[in-house]
XYZ file of C-alpha atoms in Angstrom:
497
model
C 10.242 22.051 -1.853
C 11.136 22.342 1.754
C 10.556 19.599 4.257
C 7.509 21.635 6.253
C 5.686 21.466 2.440
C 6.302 17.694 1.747
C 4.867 16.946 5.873
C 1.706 18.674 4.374
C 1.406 17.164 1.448
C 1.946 13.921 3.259
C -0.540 15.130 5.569
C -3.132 15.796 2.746
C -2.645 12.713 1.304
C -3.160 10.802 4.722
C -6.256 12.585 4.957
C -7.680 12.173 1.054
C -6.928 8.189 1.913
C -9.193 8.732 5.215
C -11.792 10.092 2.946
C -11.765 7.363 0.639
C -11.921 4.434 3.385
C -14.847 6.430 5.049
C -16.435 6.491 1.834
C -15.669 2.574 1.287
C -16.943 1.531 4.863
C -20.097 3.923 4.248
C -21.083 1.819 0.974
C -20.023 -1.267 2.611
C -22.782 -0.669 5.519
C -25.507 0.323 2.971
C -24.968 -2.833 0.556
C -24.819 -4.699 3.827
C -27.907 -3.693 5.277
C -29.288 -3.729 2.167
C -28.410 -7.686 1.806
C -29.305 -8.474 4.756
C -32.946 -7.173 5.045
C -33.719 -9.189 2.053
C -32.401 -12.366 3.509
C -34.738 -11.738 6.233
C -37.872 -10.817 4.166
C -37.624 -14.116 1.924
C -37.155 -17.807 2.471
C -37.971 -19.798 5.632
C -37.503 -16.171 8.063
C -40.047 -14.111 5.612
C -40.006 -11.128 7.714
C -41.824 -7.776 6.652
C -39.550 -5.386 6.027
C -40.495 -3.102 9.313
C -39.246 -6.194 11.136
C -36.304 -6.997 9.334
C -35.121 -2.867 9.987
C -36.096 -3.338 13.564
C -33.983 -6.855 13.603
C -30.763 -5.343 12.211
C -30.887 -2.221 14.192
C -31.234 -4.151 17.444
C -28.674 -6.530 16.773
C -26.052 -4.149 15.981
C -27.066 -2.662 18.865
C -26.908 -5.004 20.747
C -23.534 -6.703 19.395
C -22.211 -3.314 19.903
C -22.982 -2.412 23.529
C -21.615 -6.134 23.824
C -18.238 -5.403 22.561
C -18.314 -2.537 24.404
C -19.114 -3.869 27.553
C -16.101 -6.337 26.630
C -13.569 -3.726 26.159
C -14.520 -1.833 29.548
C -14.051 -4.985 30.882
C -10.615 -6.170 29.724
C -9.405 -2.871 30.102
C -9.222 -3.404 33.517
C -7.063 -6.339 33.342
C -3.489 -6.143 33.080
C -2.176 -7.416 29.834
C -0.949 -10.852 30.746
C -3.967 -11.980 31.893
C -6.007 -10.334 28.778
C -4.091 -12.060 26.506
C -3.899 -15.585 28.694
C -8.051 -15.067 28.077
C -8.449 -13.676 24.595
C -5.861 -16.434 22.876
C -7.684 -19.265 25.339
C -11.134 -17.859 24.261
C -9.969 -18.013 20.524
C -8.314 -21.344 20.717
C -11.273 -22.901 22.198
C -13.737 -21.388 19.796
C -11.769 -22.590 16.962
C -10.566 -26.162 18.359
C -14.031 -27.623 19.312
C -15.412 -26.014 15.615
C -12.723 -28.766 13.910
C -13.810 -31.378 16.557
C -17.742 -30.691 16.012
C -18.344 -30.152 12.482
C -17.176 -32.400 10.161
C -16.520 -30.367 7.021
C -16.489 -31.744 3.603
C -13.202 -31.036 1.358
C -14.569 -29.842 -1.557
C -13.560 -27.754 -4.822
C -10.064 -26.344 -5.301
C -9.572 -27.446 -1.722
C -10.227 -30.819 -2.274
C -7.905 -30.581 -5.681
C -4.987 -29.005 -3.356
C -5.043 -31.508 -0.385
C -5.388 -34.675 -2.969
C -2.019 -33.554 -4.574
C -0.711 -33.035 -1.169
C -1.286 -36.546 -0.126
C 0.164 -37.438 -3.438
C 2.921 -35.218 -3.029
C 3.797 -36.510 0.484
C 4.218 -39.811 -1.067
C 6.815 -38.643 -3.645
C 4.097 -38.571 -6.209
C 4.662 -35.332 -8.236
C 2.334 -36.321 -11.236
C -0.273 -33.860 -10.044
C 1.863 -31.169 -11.213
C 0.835 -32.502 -15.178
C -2.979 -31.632 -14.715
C -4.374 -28.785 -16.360
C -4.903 -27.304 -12.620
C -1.479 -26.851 -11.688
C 0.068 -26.353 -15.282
C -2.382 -22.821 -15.480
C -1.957 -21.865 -11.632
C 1.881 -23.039 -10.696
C 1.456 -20.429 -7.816
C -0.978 -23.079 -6.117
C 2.126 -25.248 -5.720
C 3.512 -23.783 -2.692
C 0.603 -24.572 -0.379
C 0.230 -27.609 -1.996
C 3.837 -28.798 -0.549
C 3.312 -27.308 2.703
C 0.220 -29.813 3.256
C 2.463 -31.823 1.810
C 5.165 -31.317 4.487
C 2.738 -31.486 7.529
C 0.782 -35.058 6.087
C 4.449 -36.475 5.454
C 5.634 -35.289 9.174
C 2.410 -35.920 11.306
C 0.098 -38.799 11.151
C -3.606 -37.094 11.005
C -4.532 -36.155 7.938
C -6.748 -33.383 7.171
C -7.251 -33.011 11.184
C -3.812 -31.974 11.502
C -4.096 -29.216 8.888
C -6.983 -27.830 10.190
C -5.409 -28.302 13.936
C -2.605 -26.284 12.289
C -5.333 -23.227 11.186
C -6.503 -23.007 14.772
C -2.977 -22.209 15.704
C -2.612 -19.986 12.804
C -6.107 -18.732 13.692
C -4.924 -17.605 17.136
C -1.678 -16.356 15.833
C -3.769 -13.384 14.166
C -6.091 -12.667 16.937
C -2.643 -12.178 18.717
C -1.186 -9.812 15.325
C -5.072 -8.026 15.143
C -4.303 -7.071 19.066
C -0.477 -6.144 18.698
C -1.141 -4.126 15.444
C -4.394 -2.299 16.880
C -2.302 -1.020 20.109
C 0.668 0.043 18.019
C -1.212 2.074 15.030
C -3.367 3.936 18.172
C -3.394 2.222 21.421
C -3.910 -0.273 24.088
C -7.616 -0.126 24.064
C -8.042 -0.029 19.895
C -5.959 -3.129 20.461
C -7.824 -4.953 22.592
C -11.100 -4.230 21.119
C -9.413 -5.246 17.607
C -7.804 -8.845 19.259
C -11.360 -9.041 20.848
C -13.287 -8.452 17.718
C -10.990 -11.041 15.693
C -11.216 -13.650 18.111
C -15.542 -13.610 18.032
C -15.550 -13.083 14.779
C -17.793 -15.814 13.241
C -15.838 -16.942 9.490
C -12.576 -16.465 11.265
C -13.857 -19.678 13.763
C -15.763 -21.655 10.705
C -12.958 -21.367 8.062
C -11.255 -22.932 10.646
C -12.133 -26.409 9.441
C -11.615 -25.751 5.831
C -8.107 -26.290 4.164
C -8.159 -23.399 3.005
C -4.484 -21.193 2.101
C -5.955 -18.157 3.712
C -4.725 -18.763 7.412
C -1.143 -19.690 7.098
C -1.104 -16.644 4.695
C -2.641 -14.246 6.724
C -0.672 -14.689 9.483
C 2.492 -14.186 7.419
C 1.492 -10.791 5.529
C 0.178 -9.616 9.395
C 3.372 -10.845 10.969
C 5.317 -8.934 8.344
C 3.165 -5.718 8.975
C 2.654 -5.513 12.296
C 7.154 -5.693 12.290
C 6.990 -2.697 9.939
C 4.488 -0.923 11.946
C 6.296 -2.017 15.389
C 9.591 -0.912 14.459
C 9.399 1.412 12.020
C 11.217 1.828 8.433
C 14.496 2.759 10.197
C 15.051 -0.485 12.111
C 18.465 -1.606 11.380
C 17.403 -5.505 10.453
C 13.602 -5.420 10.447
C 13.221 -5.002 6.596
C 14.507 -8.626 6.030
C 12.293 -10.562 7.544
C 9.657 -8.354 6.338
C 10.536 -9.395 2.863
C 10.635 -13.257 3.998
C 7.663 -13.106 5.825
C 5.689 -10.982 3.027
C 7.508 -13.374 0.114
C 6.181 -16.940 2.681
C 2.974 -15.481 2.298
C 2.578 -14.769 -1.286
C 3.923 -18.530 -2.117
C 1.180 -19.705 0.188
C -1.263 -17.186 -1.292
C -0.645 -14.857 -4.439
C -1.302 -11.712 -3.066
C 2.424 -9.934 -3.121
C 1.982 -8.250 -6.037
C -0.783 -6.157 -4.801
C 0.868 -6.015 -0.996
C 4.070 -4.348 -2.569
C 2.406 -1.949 -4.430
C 0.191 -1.170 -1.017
C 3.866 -1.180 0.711
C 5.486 1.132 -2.217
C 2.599 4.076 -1.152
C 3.408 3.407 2.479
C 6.869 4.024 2.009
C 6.496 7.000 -0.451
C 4.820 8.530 2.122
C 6.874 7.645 4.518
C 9.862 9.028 2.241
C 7.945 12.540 1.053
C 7.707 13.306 4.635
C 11.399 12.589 6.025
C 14.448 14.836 5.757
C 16.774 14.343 3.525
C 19.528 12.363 5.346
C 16.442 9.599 6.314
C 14.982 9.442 2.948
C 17.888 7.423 1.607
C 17.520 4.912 4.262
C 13.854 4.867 3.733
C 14.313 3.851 0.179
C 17.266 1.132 0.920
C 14.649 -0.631 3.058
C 12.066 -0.760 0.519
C 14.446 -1.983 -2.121
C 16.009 -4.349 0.850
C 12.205 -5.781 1.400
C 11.566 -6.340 -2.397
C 14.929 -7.792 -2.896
C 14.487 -10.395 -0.205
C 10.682 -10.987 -1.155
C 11.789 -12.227 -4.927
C 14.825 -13.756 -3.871
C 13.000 -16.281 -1.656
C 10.308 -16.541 -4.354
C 12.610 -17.254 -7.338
C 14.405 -19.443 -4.574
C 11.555 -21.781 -3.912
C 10.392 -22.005 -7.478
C 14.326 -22.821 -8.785
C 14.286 -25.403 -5.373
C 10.616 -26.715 -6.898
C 11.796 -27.040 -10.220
C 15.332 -29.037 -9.557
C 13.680 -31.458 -7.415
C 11.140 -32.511 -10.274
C 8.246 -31.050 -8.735
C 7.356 -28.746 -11.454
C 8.042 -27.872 -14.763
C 7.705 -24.276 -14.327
C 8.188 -21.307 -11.643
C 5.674 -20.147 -9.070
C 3.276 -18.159 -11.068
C 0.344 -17.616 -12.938
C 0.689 -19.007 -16.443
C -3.150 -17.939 -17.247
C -3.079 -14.436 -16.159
C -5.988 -13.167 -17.910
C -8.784 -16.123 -16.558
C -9.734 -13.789 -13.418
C -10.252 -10.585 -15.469
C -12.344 -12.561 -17.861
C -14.475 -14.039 -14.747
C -14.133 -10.211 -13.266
C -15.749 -8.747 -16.316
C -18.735 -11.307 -17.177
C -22.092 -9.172 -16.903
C -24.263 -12.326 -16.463
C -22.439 -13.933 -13.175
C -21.396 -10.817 -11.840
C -18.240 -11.170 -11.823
C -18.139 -14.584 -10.016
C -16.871 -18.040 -11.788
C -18.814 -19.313 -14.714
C -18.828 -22.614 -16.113
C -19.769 -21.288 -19.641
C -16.462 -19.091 -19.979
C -14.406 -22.036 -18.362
C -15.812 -24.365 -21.101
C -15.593 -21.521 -23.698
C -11.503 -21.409 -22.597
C -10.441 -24.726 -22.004
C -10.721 -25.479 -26.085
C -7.853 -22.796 -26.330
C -3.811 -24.156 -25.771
C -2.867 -23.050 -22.894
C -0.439 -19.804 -23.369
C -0.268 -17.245 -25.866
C -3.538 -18.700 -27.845
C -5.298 -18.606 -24.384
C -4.121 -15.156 -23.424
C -5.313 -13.738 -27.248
C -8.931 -15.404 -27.109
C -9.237 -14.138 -23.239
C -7.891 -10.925 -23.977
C -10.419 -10.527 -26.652
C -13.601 -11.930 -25.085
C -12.334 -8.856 -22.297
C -11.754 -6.614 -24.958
C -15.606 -7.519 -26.245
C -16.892 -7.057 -22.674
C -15.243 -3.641 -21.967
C -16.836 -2.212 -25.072
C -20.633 -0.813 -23.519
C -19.554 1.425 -20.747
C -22.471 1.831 -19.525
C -22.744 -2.076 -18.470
C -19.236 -1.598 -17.523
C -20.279 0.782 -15.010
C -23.294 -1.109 -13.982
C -21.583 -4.189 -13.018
C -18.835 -2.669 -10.997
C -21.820 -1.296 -8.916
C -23.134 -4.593 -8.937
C -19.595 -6.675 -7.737
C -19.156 -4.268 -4.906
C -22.631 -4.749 -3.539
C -22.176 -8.668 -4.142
C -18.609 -8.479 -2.829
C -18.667 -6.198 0.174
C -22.261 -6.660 1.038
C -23.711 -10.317 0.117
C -23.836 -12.981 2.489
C -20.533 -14.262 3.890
C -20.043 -17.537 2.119
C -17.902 -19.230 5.042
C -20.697 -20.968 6.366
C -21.336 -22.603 3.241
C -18.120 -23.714 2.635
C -17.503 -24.785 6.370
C -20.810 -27.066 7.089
C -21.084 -27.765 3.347
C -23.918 -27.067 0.881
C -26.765 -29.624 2.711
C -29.779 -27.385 2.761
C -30.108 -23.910 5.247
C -31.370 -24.648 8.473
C -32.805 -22.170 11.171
C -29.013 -22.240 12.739
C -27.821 -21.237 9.155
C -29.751 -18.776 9.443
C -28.805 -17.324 12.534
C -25.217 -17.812 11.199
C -25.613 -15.659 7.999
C -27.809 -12.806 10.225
C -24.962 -12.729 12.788
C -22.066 -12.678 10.630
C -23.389 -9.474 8.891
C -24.542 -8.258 12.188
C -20.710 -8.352 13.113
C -19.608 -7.018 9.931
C -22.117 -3.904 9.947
C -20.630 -3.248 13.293
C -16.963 -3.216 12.579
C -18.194 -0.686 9.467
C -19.772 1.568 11.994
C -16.776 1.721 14.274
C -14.852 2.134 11.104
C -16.638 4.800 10.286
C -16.657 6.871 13.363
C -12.804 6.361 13.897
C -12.440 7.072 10.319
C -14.511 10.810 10.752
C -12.285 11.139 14.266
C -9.299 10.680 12.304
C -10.225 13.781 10.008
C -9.872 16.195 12.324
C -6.722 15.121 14.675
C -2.986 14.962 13.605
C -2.370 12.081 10.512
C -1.479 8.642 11.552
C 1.119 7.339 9.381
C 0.695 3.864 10.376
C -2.868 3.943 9.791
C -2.411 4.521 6.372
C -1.093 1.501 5.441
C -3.871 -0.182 6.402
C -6.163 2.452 4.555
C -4.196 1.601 1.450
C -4.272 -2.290 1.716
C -8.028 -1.476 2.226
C -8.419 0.953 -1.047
C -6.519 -1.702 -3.142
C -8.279 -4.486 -2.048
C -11.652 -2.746 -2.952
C -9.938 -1.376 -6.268
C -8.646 -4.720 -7.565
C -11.772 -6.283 -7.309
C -13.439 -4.522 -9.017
C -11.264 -6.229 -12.035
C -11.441 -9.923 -10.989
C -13.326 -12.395 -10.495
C -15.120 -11.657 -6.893
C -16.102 -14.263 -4.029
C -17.205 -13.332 -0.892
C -14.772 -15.735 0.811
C -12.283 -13.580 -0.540
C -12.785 -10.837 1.935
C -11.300 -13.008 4.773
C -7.880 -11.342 4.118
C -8.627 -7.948 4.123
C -10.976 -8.797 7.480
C -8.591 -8.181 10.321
C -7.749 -4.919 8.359
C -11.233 -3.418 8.378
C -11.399 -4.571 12.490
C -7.903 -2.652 12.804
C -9.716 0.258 11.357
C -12.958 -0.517 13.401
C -11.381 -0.598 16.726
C -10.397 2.843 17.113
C -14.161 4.048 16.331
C -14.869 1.588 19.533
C -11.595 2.212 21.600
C -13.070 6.303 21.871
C -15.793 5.234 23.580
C -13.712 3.521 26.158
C -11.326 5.872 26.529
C -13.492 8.733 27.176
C -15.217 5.970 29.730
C -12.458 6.144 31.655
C -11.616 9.702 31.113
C -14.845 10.171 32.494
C -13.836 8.566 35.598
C -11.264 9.647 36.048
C -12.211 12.911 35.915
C -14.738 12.144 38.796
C -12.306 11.059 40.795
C -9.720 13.936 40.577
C -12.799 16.315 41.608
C -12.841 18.164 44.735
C -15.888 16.666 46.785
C -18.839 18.877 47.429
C -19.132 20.231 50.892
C -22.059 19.399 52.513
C -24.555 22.344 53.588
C -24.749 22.474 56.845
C -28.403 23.413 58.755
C -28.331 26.956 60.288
């Protein structure tokens, strides 16, 4: 098949994954709408539903014309100074949230800095529970906090001082990746967007693994997209950056299959003296990414940390969780009870591969509850709050909180959406579509697993990448506008005969 037929099938393809995203961000507004008028019509707001429409549509509206107002704005300065007051404007959001709330460390999080303290002492016993014998992956974050308690004297405050850095860091990557997959002004809506956005600032104070890992799968995306597959050395420390971040946060797997499409694209559409180089890289970047990996694990291991590699060593636990009809999908106590009086292993694997088996077996209710995990996942509530200012009770600033969080969301969908339908009808943008596929597979895997909706926080600055250029069109044709003005002739005045 000649080269001019593989650039249109790569060009199809580009546009089928458009489709698909639009699709995603269309059902991603409606369940989000749709939660979010019934958190206004019950509990302490009880709002008719005529009010609760009216209260959405304004403050989308309004959040909207904000952000756009923003964007004009900044686009006037030059870039220096935008970026001296978008990181400053992030930093400060994020800094005085640690200082001011005073979050409890609770669940796994608690579990992961307790064996961090322990850890920093040269206590490895933690490695024995039943925690860290079924998820070994949760190792590698646990000796990072190690490495920061055992360096600075602060405690927890240091960690979370650590996530406002990190925090800034990927408003920085957001802007940087938004201006090189379209332009200056996606990018600064995108860096803007990121920086405001509300469970970016309050999982701030949580020790959460999500930040440092973020920032590392961004970094090593916004190289690829920056330089391209042919740069001569970039491809290494994608693969370190990409294999940092799944130590810190298991999500490599699913990143190299996203990066395997991106490149097969990429590959389909060269000629045929660049497709060999294309594939090298990939091969270079999953080399590297497992090297390090095994690396740490074997380094782990000798030093008595653990008895076993980086990994999951109860695989099947989040399919079981993904696939129980009465929590939707989210963690149940019942199936962790139901588990637990199985040996860890192969006798583990059989009983969860069976209760799966049993669970799969009415389609119909198979069907039904992947409807139901998307609207829960991509629609519910953002849990960040709760997990931020702690489970004391909703007050009327909770409230405002929840409403404005899904006020932001179901604006970055819109812009999404309208960039998305732009995008149909100009020239394919390669570099979009990796961020369409991390998006698709994101969506797709959860519908297997267990689903939370702090979960989403990875795949955030992704949808606002994808949001901004909806936004950035407005600006641009702003200025176009103006521009346009100014270039015109003036009018001649009549004069009085």
């Amino acid at each position: 098949m000649s080269n001019f037929n593989m650039n249109a099938v790569s060009g199809l393809f580009n546009k089928f994954l458009v489709l698909l995203t639009l699709v995603i961000f269309g059902a991603i507004f409606v369940f989000s709408w749709k939660a979010t008028s019934q958190f206004l019509k019950v509990g302490q707001l009880n709002f008719s539903s005529n009010t609760a429409i009216l209260v959405i549509a304004m403050g989308i509206i309004i959040y909207g014309l904000i952000i756009f107002l923003i964007s004009s704005y900044v686009k006037k300065l030059s870039q220096k100074t935008f970026l001296i007051v978008m990181l400053s404007v992030a930093f400060l959001l994020r800094f005085i949230w640690i200082l001011v709330v005073d979050t409890p460390i609770q669940s796994d999080f608690n579990v992961l800095y307790t064996a961090a303290v322990d850890a920093s002492k040269g206590d490895f016993s933690f490695s024995q529970t039943p925690y860290f014998l079924s998820w070994v992956y949760q190792i590698g974050f646990t000796m990072y906090q190690a490495l920061v308690l055992s360096i600075f004297d602060g405690g927890a405050f240091v960690l979370k001082l650590l996530n406002v850095v990190y925090g800034v860091g990927t408003v920085f990557l957001v802007y940087k990746i938004g201006t090189h997959v379209f332009n200056e002004a996606a990018g600064r809506v995108a860096g803007v967007f990121y920086a405001l956005y509300l469970p970016s600032i309050f999982m701030t104070s949580v020790l959460t693994n999500q930040y440092i890992a973020i920032i590392l799968f961004y970094a090593g995306f916004y190289l690829l997209v920056k330089n391209g597959v042919d740069h001569k050395s970039s491809w290494f420390f994608i693969g370190i950056l990409l294999s940092l971040g799944d130590i810190m946060r298991p999500l490599g797997a699913f990143i190299l299959v996203a990066l395997f499409c991106y490149m097969f694209l990429q590959f389909i559409s060269s000629k045929k003296d660049r497709k060999k180089t294309v594939a090298k890289k990939f091969i270079g970047i999953v080399a590297v990414f497992y090297l390090l990996h095994y690396g740490v694990s074997f380094a782990f291991m000798t030093a008595g940390v653990t008895d076993y590699p980086l990994s999951n060593r109860n695989p099947m636990w989040k399919f079981v969780l993904g696939f129980n009809y009465e929590t939707v999908g989210q963690y149940s106590t019942e199936d962790s009870n139901f588990m637990t009086q199985y040996t860890l292993g192969k006798e583990r694997t059989e009983a969860e591969k069976e209760l799966i088996k049993e669970r799969l077996e009415d389609k119909d209710a198979v069907i039904d509850l992947m409807w139901n995990k998307s609207e829960k996942m991509w629609g519910d509530l953002d849990a960040s709050i709760k997990w931020s200012v702690g489970y004391q009770g909703q007050s009327f600033i909770h409230n405002i909180f929840y409403v404005g969080e899904r006020i932001m969301y179901m604006t970055i969908a819109i812009g999404s959406i309208l960039g998305l339908l732009y995008s149909l009808i100009r020239k394919s943008n390669m570099n979009q579509s990796l961020f369409l596929l991390l998006v698709i597979g994101y969506v797709c895997i959860h519908f297997l697993i267990e689903i939370q909706t702090r979960y989403r926080f990875f795949i955030i600055p992704s949808f606002i990448i994808i949001g901004s250029y909806g936004f950035s069109l407005f600006v641009e044709s702003k200025k176009a506008k103006s521009q346009k003005e100014k270039s015109s002739p003036p009018q001649e005045v009549a004069k009085n005969v």
